[in-house]
Coordinates of C-alpha atoms in Angstrom, one line a residue:
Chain A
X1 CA 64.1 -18.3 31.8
X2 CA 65.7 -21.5 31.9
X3 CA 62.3 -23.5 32.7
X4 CA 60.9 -21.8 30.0
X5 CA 61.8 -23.9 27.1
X6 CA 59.9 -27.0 29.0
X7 CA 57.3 -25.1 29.8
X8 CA 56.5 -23.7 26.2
X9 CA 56.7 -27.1 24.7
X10 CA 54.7 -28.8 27.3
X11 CA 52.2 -26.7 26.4
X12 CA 52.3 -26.4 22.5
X13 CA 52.2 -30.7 22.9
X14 CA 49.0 -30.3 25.7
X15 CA 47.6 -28.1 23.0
X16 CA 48.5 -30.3 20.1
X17 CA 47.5 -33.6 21.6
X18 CA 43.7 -32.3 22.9
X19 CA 42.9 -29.8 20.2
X20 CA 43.8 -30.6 17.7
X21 CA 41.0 -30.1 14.8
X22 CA 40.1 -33.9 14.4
X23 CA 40.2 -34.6 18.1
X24 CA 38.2 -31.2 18.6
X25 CA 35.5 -33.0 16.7
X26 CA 34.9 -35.8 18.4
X27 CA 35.5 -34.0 21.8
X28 CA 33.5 -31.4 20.6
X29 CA 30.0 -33.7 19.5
X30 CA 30.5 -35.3 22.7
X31 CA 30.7 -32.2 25.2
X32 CA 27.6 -30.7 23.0
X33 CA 25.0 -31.9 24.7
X34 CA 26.3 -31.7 28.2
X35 CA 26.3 -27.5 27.3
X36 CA 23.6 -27.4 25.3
X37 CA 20.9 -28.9 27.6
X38 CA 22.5 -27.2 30.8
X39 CA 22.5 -23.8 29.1
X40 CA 19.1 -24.2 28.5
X41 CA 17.4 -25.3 31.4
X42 CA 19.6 -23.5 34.1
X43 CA 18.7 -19.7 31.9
X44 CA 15.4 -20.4 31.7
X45 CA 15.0 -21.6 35.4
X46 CA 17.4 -18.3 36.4
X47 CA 15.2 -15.7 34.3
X48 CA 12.1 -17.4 35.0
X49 CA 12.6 -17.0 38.5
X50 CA 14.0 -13.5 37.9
X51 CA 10.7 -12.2 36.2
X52 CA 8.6 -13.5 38.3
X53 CA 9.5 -14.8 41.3
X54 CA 12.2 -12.8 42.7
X55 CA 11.2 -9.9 44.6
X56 CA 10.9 -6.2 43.8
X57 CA 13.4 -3.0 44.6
X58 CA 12.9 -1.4 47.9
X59 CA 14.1 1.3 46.0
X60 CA 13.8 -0.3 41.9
X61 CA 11.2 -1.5 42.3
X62 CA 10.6 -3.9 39.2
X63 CA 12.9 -2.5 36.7
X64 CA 15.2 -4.3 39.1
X65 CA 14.8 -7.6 37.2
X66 CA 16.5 -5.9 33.8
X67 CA 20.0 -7.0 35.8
X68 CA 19.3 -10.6 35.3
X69 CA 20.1 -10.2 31.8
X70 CA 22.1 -7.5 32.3
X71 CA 24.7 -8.6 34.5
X72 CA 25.4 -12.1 32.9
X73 CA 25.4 -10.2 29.7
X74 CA 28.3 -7.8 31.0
X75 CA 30.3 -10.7 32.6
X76 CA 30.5 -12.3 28.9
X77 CA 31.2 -9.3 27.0
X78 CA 34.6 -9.1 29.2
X79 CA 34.6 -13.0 29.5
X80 CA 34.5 -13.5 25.7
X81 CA 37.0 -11.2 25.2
X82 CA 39.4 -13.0 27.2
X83 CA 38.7 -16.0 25.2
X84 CA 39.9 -14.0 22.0
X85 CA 43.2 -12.9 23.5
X86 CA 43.7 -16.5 24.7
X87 CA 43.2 -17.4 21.4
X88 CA 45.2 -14.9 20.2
X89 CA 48.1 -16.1 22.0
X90 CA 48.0 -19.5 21.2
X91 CA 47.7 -18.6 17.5
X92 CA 50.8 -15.9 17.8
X93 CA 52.9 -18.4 20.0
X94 CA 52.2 -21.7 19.4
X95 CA 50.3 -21.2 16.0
X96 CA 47.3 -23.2 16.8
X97 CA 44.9 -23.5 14.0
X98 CA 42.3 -24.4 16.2
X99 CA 43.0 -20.8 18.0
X100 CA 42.4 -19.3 14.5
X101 CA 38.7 -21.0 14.1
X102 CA 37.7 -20.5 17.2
X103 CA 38.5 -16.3 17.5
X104 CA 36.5 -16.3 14.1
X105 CA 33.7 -17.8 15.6
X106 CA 33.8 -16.4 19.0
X107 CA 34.1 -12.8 17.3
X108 CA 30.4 -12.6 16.2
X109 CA 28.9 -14.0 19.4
X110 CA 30.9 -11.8 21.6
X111 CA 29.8 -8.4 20.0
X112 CA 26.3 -9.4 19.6
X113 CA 26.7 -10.3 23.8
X114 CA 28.1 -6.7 24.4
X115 CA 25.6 -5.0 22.0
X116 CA 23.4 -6.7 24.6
X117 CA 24.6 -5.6 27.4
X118 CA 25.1 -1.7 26.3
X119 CA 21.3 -2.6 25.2
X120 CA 19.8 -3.1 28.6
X121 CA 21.7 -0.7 30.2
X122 CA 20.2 1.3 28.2
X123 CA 17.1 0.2 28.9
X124 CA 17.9 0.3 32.8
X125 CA 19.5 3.4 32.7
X126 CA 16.5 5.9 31.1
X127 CA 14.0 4.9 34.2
X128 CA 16.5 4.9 36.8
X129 CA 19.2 7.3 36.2
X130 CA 17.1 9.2 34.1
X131 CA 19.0 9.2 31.0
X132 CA 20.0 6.5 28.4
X133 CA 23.6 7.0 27.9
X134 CA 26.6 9.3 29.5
X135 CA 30.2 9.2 28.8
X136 CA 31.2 7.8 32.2
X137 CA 34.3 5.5 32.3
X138 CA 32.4 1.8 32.9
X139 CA 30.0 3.1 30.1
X140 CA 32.7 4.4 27.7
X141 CA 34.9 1.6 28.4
X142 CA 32.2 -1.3 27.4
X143 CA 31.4 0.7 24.4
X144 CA 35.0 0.6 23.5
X145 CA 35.3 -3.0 23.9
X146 CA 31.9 -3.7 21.5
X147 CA 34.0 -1.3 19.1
X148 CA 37.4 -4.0 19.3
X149 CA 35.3 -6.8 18.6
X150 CA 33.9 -5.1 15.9
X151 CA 37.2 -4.2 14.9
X152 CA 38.1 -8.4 15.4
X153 CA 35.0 -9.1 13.1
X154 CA 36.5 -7.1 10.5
X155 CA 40.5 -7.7 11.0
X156 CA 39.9 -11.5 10.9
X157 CA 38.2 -11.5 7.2
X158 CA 39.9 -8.6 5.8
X159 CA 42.3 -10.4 3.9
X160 CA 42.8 -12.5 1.0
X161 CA 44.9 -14.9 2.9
X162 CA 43.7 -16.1 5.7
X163 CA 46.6 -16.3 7.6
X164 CA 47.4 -13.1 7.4
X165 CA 44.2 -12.1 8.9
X166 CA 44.7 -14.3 11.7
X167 CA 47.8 -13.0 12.9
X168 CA 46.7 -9.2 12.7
X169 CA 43.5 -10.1 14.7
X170 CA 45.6 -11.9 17.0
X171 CA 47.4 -8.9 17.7
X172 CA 44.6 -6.5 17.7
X173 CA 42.9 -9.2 20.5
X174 CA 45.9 -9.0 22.5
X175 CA 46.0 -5.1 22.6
X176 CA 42.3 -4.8 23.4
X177 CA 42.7 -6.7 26.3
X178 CA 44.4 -3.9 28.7
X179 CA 40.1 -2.8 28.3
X180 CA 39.3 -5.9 30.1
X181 CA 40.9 -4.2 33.5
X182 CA 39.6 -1.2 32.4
X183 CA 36.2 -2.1 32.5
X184 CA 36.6 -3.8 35.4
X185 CA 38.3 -1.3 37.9
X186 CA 36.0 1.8 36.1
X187 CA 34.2 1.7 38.9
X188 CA 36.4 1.7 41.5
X189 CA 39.2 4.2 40.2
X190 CA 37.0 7.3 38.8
X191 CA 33.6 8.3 40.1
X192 CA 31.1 6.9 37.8
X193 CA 27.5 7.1 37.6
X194 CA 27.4 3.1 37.1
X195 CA 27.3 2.0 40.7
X196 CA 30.0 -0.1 42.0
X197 CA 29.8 -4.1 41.7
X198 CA 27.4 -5.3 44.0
X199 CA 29.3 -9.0 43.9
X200 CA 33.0 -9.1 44.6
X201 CA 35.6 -11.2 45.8
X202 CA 36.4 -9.4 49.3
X203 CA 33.0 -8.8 50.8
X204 CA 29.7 -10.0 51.5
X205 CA 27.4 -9.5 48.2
X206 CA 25.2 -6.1 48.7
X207 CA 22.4 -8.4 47.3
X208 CA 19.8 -10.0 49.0
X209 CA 20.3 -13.9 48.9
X210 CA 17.0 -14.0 46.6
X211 CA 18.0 -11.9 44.3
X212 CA 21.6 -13.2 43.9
X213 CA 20.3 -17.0 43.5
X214 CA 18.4 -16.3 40.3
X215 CA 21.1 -13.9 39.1
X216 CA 24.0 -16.7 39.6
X217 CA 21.3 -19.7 38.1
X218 CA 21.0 -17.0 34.8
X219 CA 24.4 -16.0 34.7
X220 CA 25.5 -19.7 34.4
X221 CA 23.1 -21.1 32.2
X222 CA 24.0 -17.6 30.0
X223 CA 27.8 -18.7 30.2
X224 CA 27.0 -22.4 29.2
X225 CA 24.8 -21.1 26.4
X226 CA 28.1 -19.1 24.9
X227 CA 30.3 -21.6 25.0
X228 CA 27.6 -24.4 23.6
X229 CA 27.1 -21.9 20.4
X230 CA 30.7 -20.9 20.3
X231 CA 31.5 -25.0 20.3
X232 CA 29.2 -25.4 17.9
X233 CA 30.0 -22.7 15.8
X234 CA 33.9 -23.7 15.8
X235 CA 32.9 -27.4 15.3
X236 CA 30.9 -26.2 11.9
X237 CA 33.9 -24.1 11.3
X238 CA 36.3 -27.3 11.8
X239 CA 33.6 -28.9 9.3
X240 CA 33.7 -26.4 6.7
X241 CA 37.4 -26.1 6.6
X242 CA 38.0 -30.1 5.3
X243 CA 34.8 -29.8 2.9
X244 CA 37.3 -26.7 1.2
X245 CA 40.7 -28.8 1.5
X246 CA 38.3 -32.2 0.3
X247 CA 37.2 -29.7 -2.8
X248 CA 40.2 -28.2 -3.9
X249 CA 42.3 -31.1 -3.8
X250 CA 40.9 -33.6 -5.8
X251 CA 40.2 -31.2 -8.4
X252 CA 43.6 -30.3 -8.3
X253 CA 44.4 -33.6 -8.7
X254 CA 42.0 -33.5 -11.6
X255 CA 43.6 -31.0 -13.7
X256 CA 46.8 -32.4 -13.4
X257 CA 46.2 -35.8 -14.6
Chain B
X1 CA 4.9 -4.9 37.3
X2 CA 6.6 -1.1 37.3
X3 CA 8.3 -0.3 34.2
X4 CA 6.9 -3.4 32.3
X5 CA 8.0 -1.9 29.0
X6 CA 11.7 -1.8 29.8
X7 CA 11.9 -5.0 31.3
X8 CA 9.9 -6.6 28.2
X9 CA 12.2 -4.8 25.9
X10 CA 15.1 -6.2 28.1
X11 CA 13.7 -10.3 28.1
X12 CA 13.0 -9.9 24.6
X13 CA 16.3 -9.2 22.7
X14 CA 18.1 -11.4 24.9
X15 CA 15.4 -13.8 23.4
X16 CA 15.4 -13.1 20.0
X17 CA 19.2 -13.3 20.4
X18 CA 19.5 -16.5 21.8
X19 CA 17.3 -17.9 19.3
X20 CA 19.2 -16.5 16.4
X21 CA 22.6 -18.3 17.2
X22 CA 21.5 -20.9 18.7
X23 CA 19.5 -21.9 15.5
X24 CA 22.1 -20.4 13.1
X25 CA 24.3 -22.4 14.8
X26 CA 22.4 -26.1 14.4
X27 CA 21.7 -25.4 11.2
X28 CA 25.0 -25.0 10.0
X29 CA 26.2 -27.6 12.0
X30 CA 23.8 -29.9 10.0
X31 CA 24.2 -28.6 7.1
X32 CA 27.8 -28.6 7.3
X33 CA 27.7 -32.9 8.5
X34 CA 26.0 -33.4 5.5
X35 CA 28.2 -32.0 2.9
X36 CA 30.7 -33.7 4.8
X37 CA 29.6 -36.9 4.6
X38 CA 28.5 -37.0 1.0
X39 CA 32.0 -35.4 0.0
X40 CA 34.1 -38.3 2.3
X41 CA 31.4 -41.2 0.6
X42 CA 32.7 -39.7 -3.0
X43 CA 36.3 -38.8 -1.9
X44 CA 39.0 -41.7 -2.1
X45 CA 40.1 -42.3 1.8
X46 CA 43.2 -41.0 0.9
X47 CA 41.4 -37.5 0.3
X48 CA 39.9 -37.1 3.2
X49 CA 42.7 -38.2 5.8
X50 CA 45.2 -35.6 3.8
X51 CA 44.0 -32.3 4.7
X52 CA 44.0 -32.5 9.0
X53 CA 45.7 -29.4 9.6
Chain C
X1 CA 61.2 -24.8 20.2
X2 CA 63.0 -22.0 21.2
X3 CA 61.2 -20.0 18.0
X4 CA 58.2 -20.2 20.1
X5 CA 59.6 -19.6 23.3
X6 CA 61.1 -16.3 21.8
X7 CA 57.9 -15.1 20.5
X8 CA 55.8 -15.7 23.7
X9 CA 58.7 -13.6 25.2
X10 CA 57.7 -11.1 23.0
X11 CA 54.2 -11.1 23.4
X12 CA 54.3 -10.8 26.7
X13 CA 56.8 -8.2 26.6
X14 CA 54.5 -5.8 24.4
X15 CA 51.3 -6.1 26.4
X16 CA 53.3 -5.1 29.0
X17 CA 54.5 -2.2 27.4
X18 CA 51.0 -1.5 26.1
X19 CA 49.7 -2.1 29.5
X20 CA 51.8 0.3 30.8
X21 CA 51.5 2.9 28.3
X22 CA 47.4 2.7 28.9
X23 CA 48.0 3.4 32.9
X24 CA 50.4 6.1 32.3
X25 CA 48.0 7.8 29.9
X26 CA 44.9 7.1 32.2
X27 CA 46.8 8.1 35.1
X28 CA 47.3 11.7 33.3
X29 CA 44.1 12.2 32.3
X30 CA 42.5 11.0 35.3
X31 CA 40.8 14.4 36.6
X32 CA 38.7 14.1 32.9
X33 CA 37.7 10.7 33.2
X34 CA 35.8 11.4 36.6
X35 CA 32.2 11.7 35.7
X36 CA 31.7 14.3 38.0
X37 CA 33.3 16.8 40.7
X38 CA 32.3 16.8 44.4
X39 CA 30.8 19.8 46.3
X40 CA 34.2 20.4 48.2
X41 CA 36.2 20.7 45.0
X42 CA 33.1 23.2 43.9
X43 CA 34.1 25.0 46.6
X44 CA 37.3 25.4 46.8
X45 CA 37.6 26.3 43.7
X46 CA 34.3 27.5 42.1
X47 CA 34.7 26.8 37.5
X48 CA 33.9 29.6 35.5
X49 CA 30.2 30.5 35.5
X50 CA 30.0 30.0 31.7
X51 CA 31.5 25.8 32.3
X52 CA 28.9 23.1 32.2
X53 CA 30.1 20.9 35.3
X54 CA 28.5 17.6 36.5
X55 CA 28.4 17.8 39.9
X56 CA 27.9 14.5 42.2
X57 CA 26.9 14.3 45.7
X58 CA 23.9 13.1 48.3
X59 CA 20.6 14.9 48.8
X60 CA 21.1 16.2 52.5
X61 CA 18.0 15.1 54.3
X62 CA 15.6 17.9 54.7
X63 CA 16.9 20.5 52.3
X64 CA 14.5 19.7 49.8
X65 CA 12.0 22.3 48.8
X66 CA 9.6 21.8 46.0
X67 CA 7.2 24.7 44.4
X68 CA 5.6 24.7 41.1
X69 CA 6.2 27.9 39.0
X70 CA 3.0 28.6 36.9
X71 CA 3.1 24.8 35.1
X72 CA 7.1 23.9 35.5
X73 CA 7.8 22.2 39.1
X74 CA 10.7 23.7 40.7
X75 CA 12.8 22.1 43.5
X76 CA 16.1 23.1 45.6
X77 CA 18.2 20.8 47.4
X78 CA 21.6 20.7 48.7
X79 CA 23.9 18.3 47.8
X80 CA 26.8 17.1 50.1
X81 CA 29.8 15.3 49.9
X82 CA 30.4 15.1 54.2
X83 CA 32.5 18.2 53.8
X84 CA 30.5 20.9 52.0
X85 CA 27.6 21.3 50.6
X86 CA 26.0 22.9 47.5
X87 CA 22.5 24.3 46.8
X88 CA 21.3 23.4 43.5
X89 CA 18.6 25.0 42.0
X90 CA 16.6 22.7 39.5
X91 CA 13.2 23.5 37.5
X92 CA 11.6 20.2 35.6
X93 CA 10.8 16.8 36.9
X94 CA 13.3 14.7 38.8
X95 CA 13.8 11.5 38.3
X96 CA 12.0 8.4 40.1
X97 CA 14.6 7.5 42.5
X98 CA 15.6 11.1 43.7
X99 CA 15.0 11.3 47.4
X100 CA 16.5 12.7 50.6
X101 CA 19.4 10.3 50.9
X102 CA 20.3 9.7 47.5
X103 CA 23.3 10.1 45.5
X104 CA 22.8 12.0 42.7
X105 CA 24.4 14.1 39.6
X106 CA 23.2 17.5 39.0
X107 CA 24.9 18.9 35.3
X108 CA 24.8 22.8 35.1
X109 CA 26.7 25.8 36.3
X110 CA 27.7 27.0 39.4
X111 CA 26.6 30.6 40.0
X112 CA 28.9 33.9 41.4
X113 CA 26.8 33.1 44.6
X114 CA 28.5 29.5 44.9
X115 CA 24.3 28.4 44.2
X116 CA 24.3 25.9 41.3
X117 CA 21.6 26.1 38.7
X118 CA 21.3 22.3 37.2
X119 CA 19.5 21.6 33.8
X120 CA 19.3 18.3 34.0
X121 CA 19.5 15.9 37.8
X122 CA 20.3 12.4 37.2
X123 CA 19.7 9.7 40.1
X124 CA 22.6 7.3 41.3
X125 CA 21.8 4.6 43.0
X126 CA 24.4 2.4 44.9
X127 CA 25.3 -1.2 44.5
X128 CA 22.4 -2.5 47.4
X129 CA 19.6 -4.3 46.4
X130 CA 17.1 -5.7 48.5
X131 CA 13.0 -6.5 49.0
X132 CA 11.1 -4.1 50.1
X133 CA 10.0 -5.8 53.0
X134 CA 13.8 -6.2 54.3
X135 CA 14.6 -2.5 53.7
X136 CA 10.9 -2.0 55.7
X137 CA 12.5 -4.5 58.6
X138 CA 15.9 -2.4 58.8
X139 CA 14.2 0.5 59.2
X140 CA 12.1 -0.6 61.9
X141 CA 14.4 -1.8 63.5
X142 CA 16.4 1.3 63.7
X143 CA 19.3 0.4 61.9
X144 CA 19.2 2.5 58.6
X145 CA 17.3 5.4 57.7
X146 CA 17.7 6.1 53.8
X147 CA 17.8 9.9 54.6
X148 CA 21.0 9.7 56.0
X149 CA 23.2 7.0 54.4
X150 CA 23.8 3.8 53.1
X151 CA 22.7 0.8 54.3
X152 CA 24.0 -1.6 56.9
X153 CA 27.2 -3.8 56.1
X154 CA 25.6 -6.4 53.9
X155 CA 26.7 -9.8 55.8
X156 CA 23.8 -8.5 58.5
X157 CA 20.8 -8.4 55.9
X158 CA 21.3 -10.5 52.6
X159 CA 20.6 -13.8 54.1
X160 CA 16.9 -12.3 55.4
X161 CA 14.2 -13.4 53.1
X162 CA 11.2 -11.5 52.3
X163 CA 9.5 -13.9 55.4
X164 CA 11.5 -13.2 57.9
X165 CA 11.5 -9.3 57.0
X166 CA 7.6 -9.5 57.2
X167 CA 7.8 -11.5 60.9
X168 CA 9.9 -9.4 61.9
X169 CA 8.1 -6.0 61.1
X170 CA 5.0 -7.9 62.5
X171 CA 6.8 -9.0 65.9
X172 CA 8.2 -5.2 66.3
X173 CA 6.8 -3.5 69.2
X174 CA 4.5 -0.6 66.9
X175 CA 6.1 1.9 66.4
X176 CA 3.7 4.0 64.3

């Protein structure tokens, strides 16, 4: 406890010296390109090898290739969501504005992701389980996380004054992250009809190497390609909020005089 | 290919995802630099060093 | 400064408590969040005829028998967890990946008899993936057969590429 106090402020004056909205700017116009082009290449090299160069199923056969965007799809979802409780803490703690702009943006991007993935599980699921959707818990548990970004979406514009809709969202960001080990353990602590991750942390992957190479190549060029829109995204949001404070306040000045 | 349909269906959201941020995205980024710009030509320096935060 | 450091005490102190709450309440309702039961817990206690129950277990090899009833195919398997075993009763196609081997989940009813009539057989496949021509090589080799288990640990097979699985087949003394 007694560190603490240190620690906070050392990180509130990180926070403030690096991220601050003008600095995010220029950092942020520089570090565009470097994600932008990266994204781009490495998802097209990952899911063009995927589709067509990758081998089949023993068992799949080709429907096996619908995890390439699956899987990196999945990992973002929960990944995305991680960034909005970050977010939210910074903004609760240390109230960062930044933290504020970026949750709004990364809101939008996140669902869309985990619309995605529920999307081609679906479309994985009818030919290979034989049905498009059951209530199991990995299922149920990524459908409830689309359902708390939706909720962010709507929590972070519900109110007349912005900051009051920052903090609430905060909060609810916070909350819906006991999901993330939800999601993540589904599979291990209930019997599921998902299968079990084929990649973790312990073992050797229960991939073959040419299957895992394209999936890893896509699943990074994926994760560059979120956080180069979500950059961008925050960057235009940085943008837009001095274009309102340069309106309002020389017009204010205006009626004054 | 085996179940070319799904796997189409698959490829092609992620597509027309992709394509929908990542030009939503540039486009209000441009949009927003020049709005910017004009306002900071127009706006006294003082204006537009005031509202940082 | 200390404003700050009090409130990221109390942020972490309510996930906590949230975090908490959400195991306790997953922890008690943890027998309904299982998608299905296994053919020992069938057994040992059979649900009431009239239940819809999921249940979840491999195809033993061998057991399945497939007829067609006037235009409706009909097929019965059992279905094992190690322990017992089940016979389920299914008419209507099955899906793709059902074979002797594979885990699947059969929803219905179990009957007075202990049989279990399924309406609907779902396919679960495990977390392996592999060419075709590796899975070919393995089972040449005799170190898997599909009918009767999961794969190999995966350290011995992931690294083989589709080339070395087809030398390998090639250079195998024939065995059919």
């Amino acid at each position: 406890m007694s560190a603490s106090p240190t620690f906070v402020a050392r990180t509130g004056n990180f926070f403030h010296r690096y991220a601050n909205p003008g600095q995010f700017l220029k950092l942020g116009a520089r570090l565009q390109p470097w994600l932008t082009w990266p994204a781009i290449l490495l998802t097209l090299t990952g899911l063009g090898w995927g589709l067509f160069f990758s081998p089949a199923d023993w068992q799949q056969g080709d429907s096996v290739r619908i995890m390439y965007v699956h899987v990196p799809a999945a990992m973002l979802a929960s990944a995305g969501y991680a960034g909005l409780a970050i977010c939210g803490l910074l903004s609760l703690v240390w109230r960062h504005p930044l933290a504020d702009l970026a949750a709004v943006e990364i809101g939008p991007v996140g669902a869309s992701i985990t619309a995605l993935c529920l999307a081609t599980g679906s479309l994985w699921g009818k030919p290979m389980w034989g049905t498009w959707w059951v209530w199991d818990a990995r299922l149920t548990s990524v459908l409830v996380l689309f359902f708390l970004y939706l909720g962010h979406i709507a929590l972070i514009r519900a109110f007349d004054d912005p900051q009051r809709g920052y903090k609430a969202a905060a909060i609810l960001a916070l909350a819906g992250a006991v999901d993330l080990p939800i999601i993540k353990f589904s599979v291990q602590w209930w019997n599921t009809l998902h299968q079990p991750d084929s990649i973790t942390l312990t073992g050797a992957p229960t991939m073959s190497s040419s299957m895992l190479w394209p999936l890893a190549l896509s699943a990074l060029g994926m994760g560059l390609g979120f956080a180069a829109i979500v950059v961008a995204r925050t960057r235009a949001a940085v943008m837009e909020s001095r274009i309102r404070a340069l309106l309002s306040s020389p017009r204010r000045r205006g009626n004054a005089a | 290919m085996t179940h070319l349909p799904y796997i189409a269906a698959s490829y092609g959201l992620f597509a027309i995802m992709a394509l929908v941020f990542s030009v939503g995205a540039a486009l209000r980024l441009k949009r927003d630099r020049i709005r910017l710009a004009t306002l900071e030509q127009k706006a006294p320096r003082k204006a537009g060093a005031a509202p940082q935060s | 400064m200390t404003r700050k450091t009090r409130r990221l005490w109390l942020v972490i102190a309510c996930v906590a408590c949230l975090g908490t709450a959400a195991a306790l309440i997953l922890r008690a309702f943890s027998s309904d969040i299982v998608f299905f039961v296994t053919p020992s817990q069938v057994m040992a206690s059979p649900p009431p005829k009239d239940r819809t129950v999921k249940l979840g277990g491999m195809v033993v090899a061998g057991s399945v028998h497939r007829e067609r009833r006037g235009e409706t195919p009909v097929a019965t398997f059992n279905v094992t967890d190690g322990q017992a075993a089940v016979t389920v009763h299914y008419e209507g196609i099955l899906p793709d990946l059902f074979r002797e081997g594979q885990s699947v989940v059969a929803i219905g009813t179990v009957q007075p008899s202990h049989d279990f009539t399924a309406t609907e057989v779902l396919a679960k496949h495990d977390e392996t993936y592999m060419p075709k021509e590796v899975a070919e090589a393995l089972k040449k080799a005799g170190k898997w057969d599909p009918r009767f288990g999961p794969p190999p640990s995966a350290d011995s097979w992931n690294k083989m590429t589709v080339q070395d699985a087809r030398k390998n087949t090639a250079t195998q003394p024939a065995s059919n």
